[in-house]
XYZ file of C-alpha atoms in Angstrom:
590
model
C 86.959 97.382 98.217
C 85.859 95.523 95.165
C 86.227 91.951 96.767
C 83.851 93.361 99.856
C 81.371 95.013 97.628
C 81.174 91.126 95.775
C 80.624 89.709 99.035
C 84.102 87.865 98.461
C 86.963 87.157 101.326
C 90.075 89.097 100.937
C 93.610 88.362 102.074
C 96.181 90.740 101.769
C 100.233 89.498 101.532
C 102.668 91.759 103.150
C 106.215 92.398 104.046
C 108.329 93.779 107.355
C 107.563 97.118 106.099
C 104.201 97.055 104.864
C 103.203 95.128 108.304
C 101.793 98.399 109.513
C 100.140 99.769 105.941
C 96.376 100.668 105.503
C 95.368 97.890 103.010
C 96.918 95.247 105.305
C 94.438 96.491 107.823
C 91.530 96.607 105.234
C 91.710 93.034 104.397
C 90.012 90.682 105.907
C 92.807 88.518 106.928
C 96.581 89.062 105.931
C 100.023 87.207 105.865
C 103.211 87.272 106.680
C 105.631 87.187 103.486
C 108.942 87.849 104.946
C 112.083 90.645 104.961
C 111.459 93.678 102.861
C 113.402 92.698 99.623
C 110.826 91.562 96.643
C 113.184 88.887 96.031
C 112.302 87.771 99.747
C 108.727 88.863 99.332
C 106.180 90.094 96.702
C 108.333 88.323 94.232
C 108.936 84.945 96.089
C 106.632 82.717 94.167
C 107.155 79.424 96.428
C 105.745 82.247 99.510
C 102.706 83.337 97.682
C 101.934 80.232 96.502
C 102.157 78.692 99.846
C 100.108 82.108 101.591
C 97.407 81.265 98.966
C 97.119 77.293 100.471
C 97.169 78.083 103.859
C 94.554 80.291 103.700
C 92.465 78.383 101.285
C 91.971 81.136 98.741
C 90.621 80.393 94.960
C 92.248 83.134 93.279
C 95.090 85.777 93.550
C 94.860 89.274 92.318
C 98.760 90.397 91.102
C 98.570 94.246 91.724
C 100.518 96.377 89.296
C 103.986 95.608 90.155
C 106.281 92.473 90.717
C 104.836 89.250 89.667
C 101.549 91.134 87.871
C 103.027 90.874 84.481
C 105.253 87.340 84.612
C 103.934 84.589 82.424
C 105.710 81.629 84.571
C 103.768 82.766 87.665
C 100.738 82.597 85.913
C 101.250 78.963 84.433
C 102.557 77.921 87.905
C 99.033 79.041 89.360
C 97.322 77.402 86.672
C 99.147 73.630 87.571
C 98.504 74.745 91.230
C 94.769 74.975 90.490
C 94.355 78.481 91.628
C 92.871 80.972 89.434
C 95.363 84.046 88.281
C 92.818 86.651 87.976
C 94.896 88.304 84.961
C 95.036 87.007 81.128
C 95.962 83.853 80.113
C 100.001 83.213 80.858
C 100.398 82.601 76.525
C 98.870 86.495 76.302
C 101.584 87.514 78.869
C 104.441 85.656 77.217
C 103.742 87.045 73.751
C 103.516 90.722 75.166
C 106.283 90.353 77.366
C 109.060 90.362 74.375
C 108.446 93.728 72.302
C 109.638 92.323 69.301
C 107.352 89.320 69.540
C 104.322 91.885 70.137
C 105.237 93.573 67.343
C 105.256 90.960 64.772
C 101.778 89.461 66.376
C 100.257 92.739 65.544
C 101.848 93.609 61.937
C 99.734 90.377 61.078
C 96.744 91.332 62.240
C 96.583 94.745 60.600
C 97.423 96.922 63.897
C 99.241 99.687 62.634
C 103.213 99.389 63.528
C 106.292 101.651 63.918
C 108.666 101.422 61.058
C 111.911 99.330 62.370
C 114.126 96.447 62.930
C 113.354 93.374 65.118
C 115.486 90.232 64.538
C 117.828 87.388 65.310
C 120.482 88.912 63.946
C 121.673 91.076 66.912
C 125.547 91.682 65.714
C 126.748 95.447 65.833
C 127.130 96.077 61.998
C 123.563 94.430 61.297
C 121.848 96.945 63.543
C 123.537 100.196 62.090
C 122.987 98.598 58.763
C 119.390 98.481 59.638
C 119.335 101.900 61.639
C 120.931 103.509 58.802
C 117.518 102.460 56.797
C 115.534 103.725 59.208
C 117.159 106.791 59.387
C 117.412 109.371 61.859
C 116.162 110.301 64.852
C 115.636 107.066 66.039
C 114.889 104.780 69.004
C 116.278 101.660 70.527
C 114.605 99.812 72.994
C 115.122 96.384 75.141
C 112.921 93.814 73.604
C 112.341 92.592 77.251
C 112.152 95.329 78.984
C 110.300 98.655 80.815
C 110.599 101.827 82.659
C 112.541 103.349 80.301
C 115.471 101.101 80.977
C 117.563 99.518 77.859
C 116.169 102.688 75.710
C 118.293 105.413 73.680
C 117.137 108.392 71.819
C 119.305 108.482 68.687
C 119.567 111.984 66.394
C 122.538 110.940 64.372
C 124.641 108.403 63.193
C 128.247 109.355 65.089
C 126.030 108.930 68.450
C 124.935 105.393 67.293
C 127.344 102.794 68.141
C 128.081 104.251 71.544
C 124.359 103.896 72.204
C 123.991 100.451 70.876
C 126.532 99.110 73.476
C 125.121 100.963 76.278
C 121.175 99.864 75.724
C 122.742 96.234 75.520
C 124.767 96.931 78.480
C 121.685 98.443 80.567
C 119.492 95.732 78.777
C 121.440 93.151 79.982
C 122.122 94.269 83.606
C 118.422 94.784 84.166
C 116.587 91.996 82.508
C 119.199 89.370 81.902
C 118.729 90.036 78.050
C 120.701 92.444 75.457
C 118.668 91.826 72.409
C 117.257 95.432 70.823
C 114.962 96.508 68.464
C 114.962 99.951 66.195
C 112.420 101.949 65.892
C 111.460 105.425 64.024
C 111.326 108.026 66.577
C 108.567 110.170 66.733
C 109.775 113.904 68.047
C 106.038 114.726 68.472
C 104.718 112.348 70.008
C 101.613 111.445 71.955
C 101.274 108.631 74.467
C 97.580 107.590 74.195
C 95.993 103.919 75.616
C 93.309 102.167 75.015
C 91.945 99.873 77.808
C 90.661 96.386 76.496
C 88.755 93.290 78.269
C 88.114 89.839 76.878
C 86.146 87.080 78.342
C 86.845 83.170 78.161
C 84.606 82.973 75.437
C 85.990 85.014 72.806
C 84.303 88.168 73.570
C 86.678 91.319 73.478
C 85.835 95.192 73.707
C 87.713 98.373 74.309
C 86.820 100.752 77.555
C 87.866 104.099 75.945
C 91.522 105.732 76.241
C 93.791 107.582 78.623
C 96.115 110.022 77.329
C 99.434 109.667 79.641
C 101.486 111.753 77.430
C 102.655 113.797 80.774
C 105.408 111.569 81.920
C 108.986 111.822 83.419
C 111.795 109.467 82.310
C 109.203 107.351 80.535
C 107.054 107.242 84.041
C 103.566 108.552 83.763
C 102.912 111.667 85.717
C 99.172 112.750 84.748
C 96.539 110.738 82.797
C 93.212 112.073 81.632
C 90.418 110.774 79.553
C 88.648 111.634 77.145
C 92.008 112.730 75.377
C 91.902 116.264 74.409
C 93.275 115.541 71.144
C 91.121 112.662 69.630
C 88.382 112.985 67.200
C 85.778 110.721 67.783
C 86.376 109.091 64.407
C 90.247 108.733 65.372
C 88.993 107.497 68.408
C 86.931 104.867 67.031
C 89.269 103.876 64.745
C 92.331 103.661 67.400
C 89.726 101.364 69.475
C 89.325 98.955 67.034
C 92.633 98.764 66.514
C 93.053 97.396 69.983
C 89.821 95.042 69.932
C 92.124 93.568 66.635
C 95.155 93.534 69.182
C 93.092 92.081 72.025
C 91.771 89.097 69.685
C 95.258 88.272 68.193
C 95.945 87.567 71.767
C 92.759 85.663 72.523
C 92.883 88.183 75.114
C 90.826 87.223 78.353
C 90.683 89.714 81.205
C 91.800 93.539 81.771
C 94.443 94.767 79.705
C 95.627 97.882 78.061
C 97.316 98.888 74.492
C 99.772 101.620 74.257
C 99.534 103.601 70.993
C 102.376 106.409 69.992
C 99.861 109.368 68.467
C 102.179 111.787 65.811
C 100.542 115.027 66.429
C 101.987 116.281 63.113
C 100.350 113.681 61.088
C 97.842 112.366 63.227
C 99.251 108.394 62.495
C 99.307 105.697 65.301
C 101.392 103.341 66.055
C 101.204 100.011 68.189
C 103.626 100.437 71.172
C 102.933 97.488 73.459
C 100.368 95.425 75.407
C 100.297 95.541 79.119
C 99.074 92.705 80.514
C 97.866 93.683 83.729
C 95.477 96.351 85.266
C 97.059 100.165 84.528
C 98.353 101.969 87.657
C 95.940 104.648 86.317
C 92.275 102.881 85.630
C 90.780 104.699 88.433
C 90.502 107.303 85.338
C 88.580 104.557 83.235
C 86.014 103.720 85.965
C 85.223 107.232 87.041
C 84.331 108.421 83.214
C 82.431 104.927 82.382
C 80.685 103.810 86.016
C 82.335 100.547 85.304
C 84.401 98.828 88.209
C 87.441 97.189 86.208
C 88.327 95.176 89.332
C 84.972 93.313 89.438
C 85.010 93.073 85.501
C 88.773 91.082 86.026
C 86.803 89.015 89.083
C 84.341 88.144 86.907
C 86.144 87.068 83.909
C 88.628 84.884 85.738
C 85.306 83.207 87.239
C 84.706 82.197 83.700
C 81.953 84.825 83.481
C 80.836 86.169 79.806
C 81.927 89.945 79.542
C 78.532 91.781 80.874
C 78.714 94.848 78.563
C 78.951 95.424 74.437
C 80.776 97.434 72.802
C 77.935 99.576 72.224
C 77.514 99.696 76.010
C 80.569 101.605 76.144
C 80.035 105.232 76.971
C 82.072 108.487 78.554
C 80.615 110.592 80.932
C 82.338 114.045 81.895
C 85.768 114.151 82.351
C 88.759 112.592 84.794
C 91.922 113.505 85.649
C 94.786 112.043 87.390
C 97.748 113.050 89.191
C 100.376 110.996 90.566
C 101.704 112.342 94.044
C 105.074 110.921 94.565
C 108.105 111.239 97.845
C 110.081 112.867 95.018
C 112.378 116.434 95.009
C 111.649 117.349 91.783
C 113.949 120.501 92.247
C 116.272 117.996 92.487
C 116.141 116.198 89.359
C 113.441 113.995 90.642
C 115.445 112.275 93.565
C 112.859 110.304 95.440
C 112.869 110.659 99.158
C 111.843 109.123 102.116
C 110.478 109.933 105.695
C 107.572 110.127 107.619
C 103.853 111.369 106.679
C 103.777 113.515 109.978
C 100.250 115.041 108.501
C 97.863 113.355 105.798
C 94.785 115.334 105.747
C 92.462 115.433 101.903
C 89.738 118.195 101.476
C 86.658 117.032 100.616
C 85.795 117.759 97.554
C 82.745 116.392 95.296
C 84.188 114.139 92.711
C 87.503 113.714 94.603
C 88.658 110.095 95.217
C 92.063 109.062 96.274
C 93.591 105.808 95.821
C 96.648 105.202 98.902
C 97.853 103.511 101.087
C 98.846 106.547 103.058
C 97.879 107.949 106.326
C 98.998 110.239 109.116
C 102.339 109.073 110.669
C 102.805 106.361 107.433
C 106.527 105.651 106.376
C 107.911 105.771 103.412
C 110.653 103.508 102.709
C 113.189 103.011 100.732
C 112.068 99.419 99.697
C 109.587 99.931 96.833
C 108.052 102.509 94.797
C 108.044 106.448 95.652
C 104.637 107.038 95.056
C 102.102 107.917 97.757
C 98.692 108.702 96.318
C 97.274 108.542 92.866
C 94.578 111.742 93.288
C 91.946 111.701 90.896
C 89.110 114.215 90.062
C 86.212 113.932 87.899
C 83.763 116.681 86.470
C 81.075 117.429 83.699
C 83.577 118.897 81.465
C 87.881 118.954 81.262
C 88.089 122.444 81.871
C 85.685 122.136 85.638
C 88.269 118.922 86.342
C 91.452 120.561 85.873
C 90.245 123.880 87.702
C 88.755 120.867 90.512
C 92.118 118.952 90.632
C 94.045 122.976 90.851
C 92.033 123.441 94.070
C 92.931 120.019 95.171
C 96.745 120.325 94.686
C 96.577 123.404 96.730
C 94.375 122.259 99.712
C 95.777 118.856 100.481
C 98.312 118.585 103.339
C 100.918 116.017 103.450
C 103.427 117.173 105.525
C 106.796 115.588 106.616
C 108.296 114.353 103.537
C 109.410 115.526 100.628
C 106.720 115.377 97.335
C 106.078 116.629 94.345
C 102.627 118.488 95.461
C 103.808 122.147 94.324
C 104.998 120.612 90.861
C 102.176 119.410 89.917
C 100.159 122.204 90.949
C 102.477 124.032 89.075
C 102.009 121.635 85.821
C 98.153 122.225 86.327
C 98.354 126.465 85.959
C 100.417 125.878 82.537
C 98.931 127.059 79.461
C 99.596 124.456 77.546
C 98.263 121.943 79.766
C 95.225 123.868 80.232
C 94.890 123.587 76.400
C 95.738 120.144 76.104
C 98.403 121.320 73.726
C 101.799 119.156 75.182
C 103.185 115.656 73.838
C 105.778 113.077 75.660
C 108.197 115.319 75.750
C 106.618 118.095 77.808
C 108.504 118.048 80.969
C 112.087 117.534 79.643
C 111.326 120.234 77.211
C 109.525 123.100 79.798
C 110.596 122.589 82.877
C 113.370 123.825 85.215
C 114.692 122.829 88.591
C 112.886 125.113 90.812
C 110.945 127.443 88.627
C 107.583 125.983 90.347
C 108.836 127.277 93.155
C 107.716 131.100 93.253
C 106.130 132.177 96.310
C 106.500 135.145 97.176
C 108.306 136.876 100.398
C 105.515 137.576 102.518
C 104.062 134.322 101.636
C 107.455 132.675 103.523
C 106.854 134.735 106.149
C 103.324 133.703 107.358
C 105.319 129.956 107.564
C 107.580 131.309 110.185
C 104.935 133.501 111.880
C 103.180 130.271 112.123
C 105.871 128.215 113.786
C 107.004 131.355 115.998
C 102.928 131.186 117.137
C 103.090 127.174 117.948
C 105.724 127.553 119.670
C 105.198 130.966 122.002
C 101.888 129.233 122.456
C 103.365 125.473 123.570
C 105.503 127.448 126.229
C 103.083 129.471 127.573
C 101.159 126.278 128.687
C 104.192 124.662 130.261
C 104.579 127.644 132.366
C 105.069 127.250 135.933
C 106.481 130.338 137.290
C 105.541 134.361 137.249
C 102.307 133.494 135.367
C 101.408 137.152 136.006
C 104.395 138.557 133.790
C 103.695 138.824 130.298
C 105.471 136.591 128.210
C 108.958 137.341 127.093
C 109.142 140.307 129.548
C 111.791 143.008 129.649
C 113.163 145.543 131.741
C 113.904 147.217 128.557
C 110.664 147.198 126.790
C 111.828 147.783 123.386
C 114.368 144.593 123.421
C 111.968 142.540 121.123
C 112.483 138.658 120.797
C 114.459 137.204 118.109
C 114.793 133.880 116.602
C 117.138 132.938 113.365
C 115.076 130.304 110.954
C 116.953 128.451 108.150
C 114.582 128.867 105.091
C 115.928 127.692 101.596
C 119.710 127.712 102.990
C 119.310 131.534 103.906
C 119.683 132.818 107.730
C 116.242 134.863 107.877
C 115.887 136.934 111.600
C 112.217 137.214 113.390
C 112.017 139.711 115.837
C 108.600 140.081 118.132
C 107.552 142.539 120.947
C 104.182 140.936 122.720
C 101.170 143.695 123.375
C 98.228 142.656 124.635
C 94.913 140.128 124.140
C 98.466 137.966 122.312
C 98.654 140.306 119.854
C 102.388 140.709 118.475
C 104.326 142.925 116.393
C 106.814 140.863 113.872
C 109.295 142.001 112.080
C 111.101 140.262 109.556
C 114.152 141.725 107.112
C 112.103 145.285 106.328
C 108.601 143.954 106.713
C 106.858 144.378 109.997
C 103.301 142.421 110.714
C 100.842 143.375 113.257
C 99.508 139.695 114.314
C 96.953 138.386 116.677
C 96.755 134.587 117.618
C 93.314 132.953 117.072
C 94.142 129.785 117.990
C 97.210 126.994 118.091
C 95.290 123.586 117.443
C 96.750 120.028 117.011
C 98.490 120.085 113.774
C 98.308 124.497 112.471
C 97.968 128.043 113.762
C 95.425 130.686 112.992
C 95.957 133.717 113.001
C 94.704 137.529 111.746
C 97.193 140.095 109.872
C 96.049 143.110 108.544
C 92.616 142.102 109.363
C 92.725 138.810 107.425
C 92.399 135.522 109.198
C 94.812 132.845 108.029
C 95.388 129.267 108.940
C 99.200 127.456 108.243
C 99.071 124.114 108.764
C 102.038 123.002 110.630
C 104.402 119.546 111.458
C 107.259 120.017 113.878
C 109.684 117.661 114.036
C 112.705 118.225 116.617
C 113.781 121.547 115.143
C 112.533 121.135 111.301
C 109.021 122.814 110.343
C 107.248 121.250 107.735
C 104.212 124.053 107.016
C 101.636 124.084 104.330
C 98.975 126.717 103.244
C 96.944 127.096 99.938
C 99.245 130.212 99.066
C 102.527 129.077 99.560
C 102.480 125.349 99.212
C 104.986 123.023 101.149
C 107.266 125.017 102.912
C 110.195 123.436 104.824
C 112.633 125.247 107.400
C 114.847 124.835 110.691
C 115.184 126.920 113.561
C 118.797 127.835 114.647
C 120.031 126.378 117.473
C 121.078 129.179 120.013
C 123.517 126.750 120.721
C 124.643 124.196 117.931
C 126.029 121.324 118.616
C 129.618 121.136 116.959
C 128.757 119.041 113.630
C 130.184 115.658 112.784
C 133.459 115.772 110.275
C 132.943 114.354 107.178
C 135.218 111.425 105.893
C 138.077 111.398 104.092
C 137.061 109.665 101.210
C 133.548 109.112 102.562
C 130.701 109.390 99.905
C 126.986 110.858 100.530
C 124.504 109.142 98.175
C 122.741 112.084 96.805
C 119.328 110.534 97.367
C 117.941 107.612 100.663
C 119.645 103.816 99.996
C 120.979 100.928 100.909
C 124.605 99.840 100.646
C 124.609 96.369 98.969
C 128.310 96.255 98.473
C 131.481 97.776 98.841
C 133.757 97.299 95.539
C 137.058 98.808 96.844
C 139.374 98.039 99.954
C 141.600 99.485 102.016
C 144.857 100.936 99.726
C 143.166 100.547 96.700
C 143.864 104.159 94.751
């Protein structure tokens, strides 16, 4: 979007199963990179590299992901002659080693956890050292992420098991054990601060995004302004990155994480990403400024066009990250197909996917499917905007975590801005977002028994005079057995007139008329009320969605099932969609 509103050419890299995605289509041209592993793909260097002098390009854009953050790519482009339009590959190889981040910015007065980083990685030195520290505490993978190679530690009988399994982890996913210690702070706050440097020196901060809403270390809602911050605290944690930007001679977009103790109000330097945030939409919709062009710009060698003073918020934005994720099921992501992808429109609404109706999701990369972000004059209109959002926005198919983040947005403390890191692990239960109530279920089934009296009826051929479903014995109603949350749950129906239908379900009985059955829902009046249910039907499964009940899945019973398959002896059923990459036993192994 950015490149096109510049006036510049764009050329989009994809793999096997990307070939059909919405951004491949978008670009003006787009290539080939191979099978769907990164390894064979989005992190093949010698392919990109190659994509980039085929097609004559200047410059390549890194995304988020994959090579975005990898200093070797960057000095690779550099001898290539092409322009990485990120900071320069010294910034990213200093920030990619905590413990080399951390010393940069003790020096240069940025305010620093209490802990150990050093050579000296044997066993006794670091419970010497975490002994000094003292309890809780918190060991981390120097080069690491995503919560991998990281241990919350409350005493000091727990310590030595956890040492050995953050190596372990730490080595396994990085190739790396070295760890360094750090204070843990129970009350925590994760709050960034986006910064931007030129090639001339010039550095300034953009404002900050509180992400303290995350999951296993994975942010989950971001907001700015943060509702905690002071403007004096904010000022003071923004020059604390400008410091952290200029230690780094910092020269494009970038962001620095800060831990925020709610109990004493202290922050603390957590690390630099080197890279454009997942989440910036957030950033440009409370400043007007387009980060993307900014990043353009500054690779061209362009002087940064705004001061510090230039900086200013306006209103308030909110994000929420929709992932193909059960989160009644400890967060499991899932795959499938995006049978219906239909937003509201709403003023101040943008959404950033790659998603559309009939889009797959894979098992190949990440689970998320649309970052939705709102904006408004003030936090309270945004979250009450983003509310209505969560509750009108159909994506149907697939398994997400829509209703739990609706749910998140009705929580008091949310509301009040009053959570820290911790929220999640510390309020929430498998399931208890999940309260709709009976009659709510039932308008999903009254839906699908609708589509599908009303499909029939136009494939009839024969006796179109006799009312549908007819009897000799008038009072033998209908009756169809739907699978809804494991349960057997029996729909009975007797047609009248005009299709009008009596329904009766367990002890409730609905008098329903039929508006109309359209492409992708049902409307439909009970008790005088007029209701839509939007409605997927795939085979036998029912994926239905209305503002009141959420995502609602189910099956019809077959009349007359097909004898399922045995299981295995011995056979295993991953507990979430994957790919076997190798067997580790053989036959008459015990």
């Amino acid at each position: 979007r950015t490149c096109k509103k510049m006036g510049i050419k764009s050329i989009a890299v994809f793999s096997d199963a990307d070939r059909k995605s919405k951004y491949v289509r978008e670009a003006d041209a787009a290539v080939y990179l191979g099978e769907n592993s990164p390894s064979a793909s989005y992190l093949n260097q010698d392919k990109i590299i190659e994509a980039i002098k085929s097609q004559k390009a200047d410059a390549v854009h890194p995304g988020y992901g994959f090579l975005s953050e990898n200093a070797s790519f960057a000095e690779r482009c550099k001898k290539e002659n092409i322009i990485f339009i990120g900071p320069n590959a010294n910034a990213i190889k200093q920030m990619g080693s905590k413990s080399i981040a951390k010393e940069i910015m003790a020096k240069h007065d940025v305010p620093v956890i209490p802990g150990y980083q050093g050579d000296d990685q044997s066993l006794d030195r670091l419970i010497n050292e975490a002994n000094k520290i003292g309890f809780p505490l918190l060991l981390k993978a120097t080069a690491g992420g995503g919560g991998k190679g990281m241990r919350i530690v409350h005493n000091e009988n727990e310590l030595q098991n956890n040492i050995e399994a953050a190596k372990r982890e730490s080595k396994s996913a990085f190739g790396d054990d070295e760890l360094i210690i750090e204070k843990y702070i129970e009350k925590g706050r994760h709050i960034e601060f986006q910064i931007f440097g030129d090639q001339h020196g010039n550095a300034i901060h953009i404002l900050e995004r509180e992400c303290s809403i995350q999951r296993r270390y994975q942010k989950v809602i971001e907001e700015s302004p943060s509702p905690v911050l002071s403007d004096s605290k904010r000022n003071e944690m923004g020059a604390a990155a400008v410091k952290a930007a200029k230690a780094l001679s910092y020269d494009n977009a970038g962001t620095v994480e800060f831990i925020y103790d709610d109990t004493s109000n202290d922050f603390y330097f957590l690390e630099v990403n080197t890279r454009l945030q997942v989440e910036h939409p957030v950033t440009e919709e409370v400043t007007g400024i387009d980060l993307v062009q900014l990043q353009i710009e500054s690779a061209e060698g362009m002087t940064l066009s705004y001061k510090q003073k230039d900086i200013k918020s306006n209103g308030y934005a909110v994000e929420a990250r929709l992932y193909a994720e059960d989160a009644s099921n400890d967060f499991l992501p899932a795959t499938g197909t995006v049978r219906l992808w239909d937003v509201p429109e709403v003023e101040g609404l943008r959404i950033e996917s790659a998603i559309e109706t009939n889009a797959e999701i894979s098992i190949h990369y990440d689970p998320m499917i649309a970052k939705i972000i709102v904006w408004d004059n003030s936090r309270t209109a945004a979250h009450r905007k983003m509310t209505y959002v969560l509750k009108n926005l159909k994506c149907l198919g697939i398994t997400s975590n829509q209703d739990f983040l609706l749910h998140l947005f009705q929580k008091d403390e949310i509301l009040q801005g009053k959570y820290d890191t911790n929220y999640i692990k510390d309020h929430f239960e498998a399931g208890s977002f999940k309260n709709i109530n009976e009659q709510n279920k039932h308008r999903s089934l009254i839906a699908a028994t609708l589509f599908d009296w009303k499909q029939r009826q136009h494939k009839r051929g024969l006796l179109k005079h006799m009312p549908s479903g007819w009897r000799s014995n008038f009072y033998a109603p209908q009756e169809i057995t739907y699978l809804l949350e494991s349960k057997e749950v029996s729909l009975k129906y007797i047609i009248a007139e005009n299709e009008s239908f009596e329904i009766m379900i367990n002890d409730h009985t609905y008098i329903v008329e039929l508006v109309e059955v359209f492409d992708k829902g049902v409307r439909f009046i009970i008790d005088g009320i007029q209701q839509t249910v939007s409605l997927s039907k795939v085979s036998e499964n029912y994926f239905a969605h209305s503002p009141d009940t959420g995502n609602v899945h189910f099956t019809k019973k077959d009349k007359f099932p097909t004898a399922e398959k045995e299981k295995v002896e011995g056979g295993f059923e991953a507990p979430m969609p994957s790919q076997i990459i190798k067997i580790l036993v053989t036959d008459g192994q015990v």
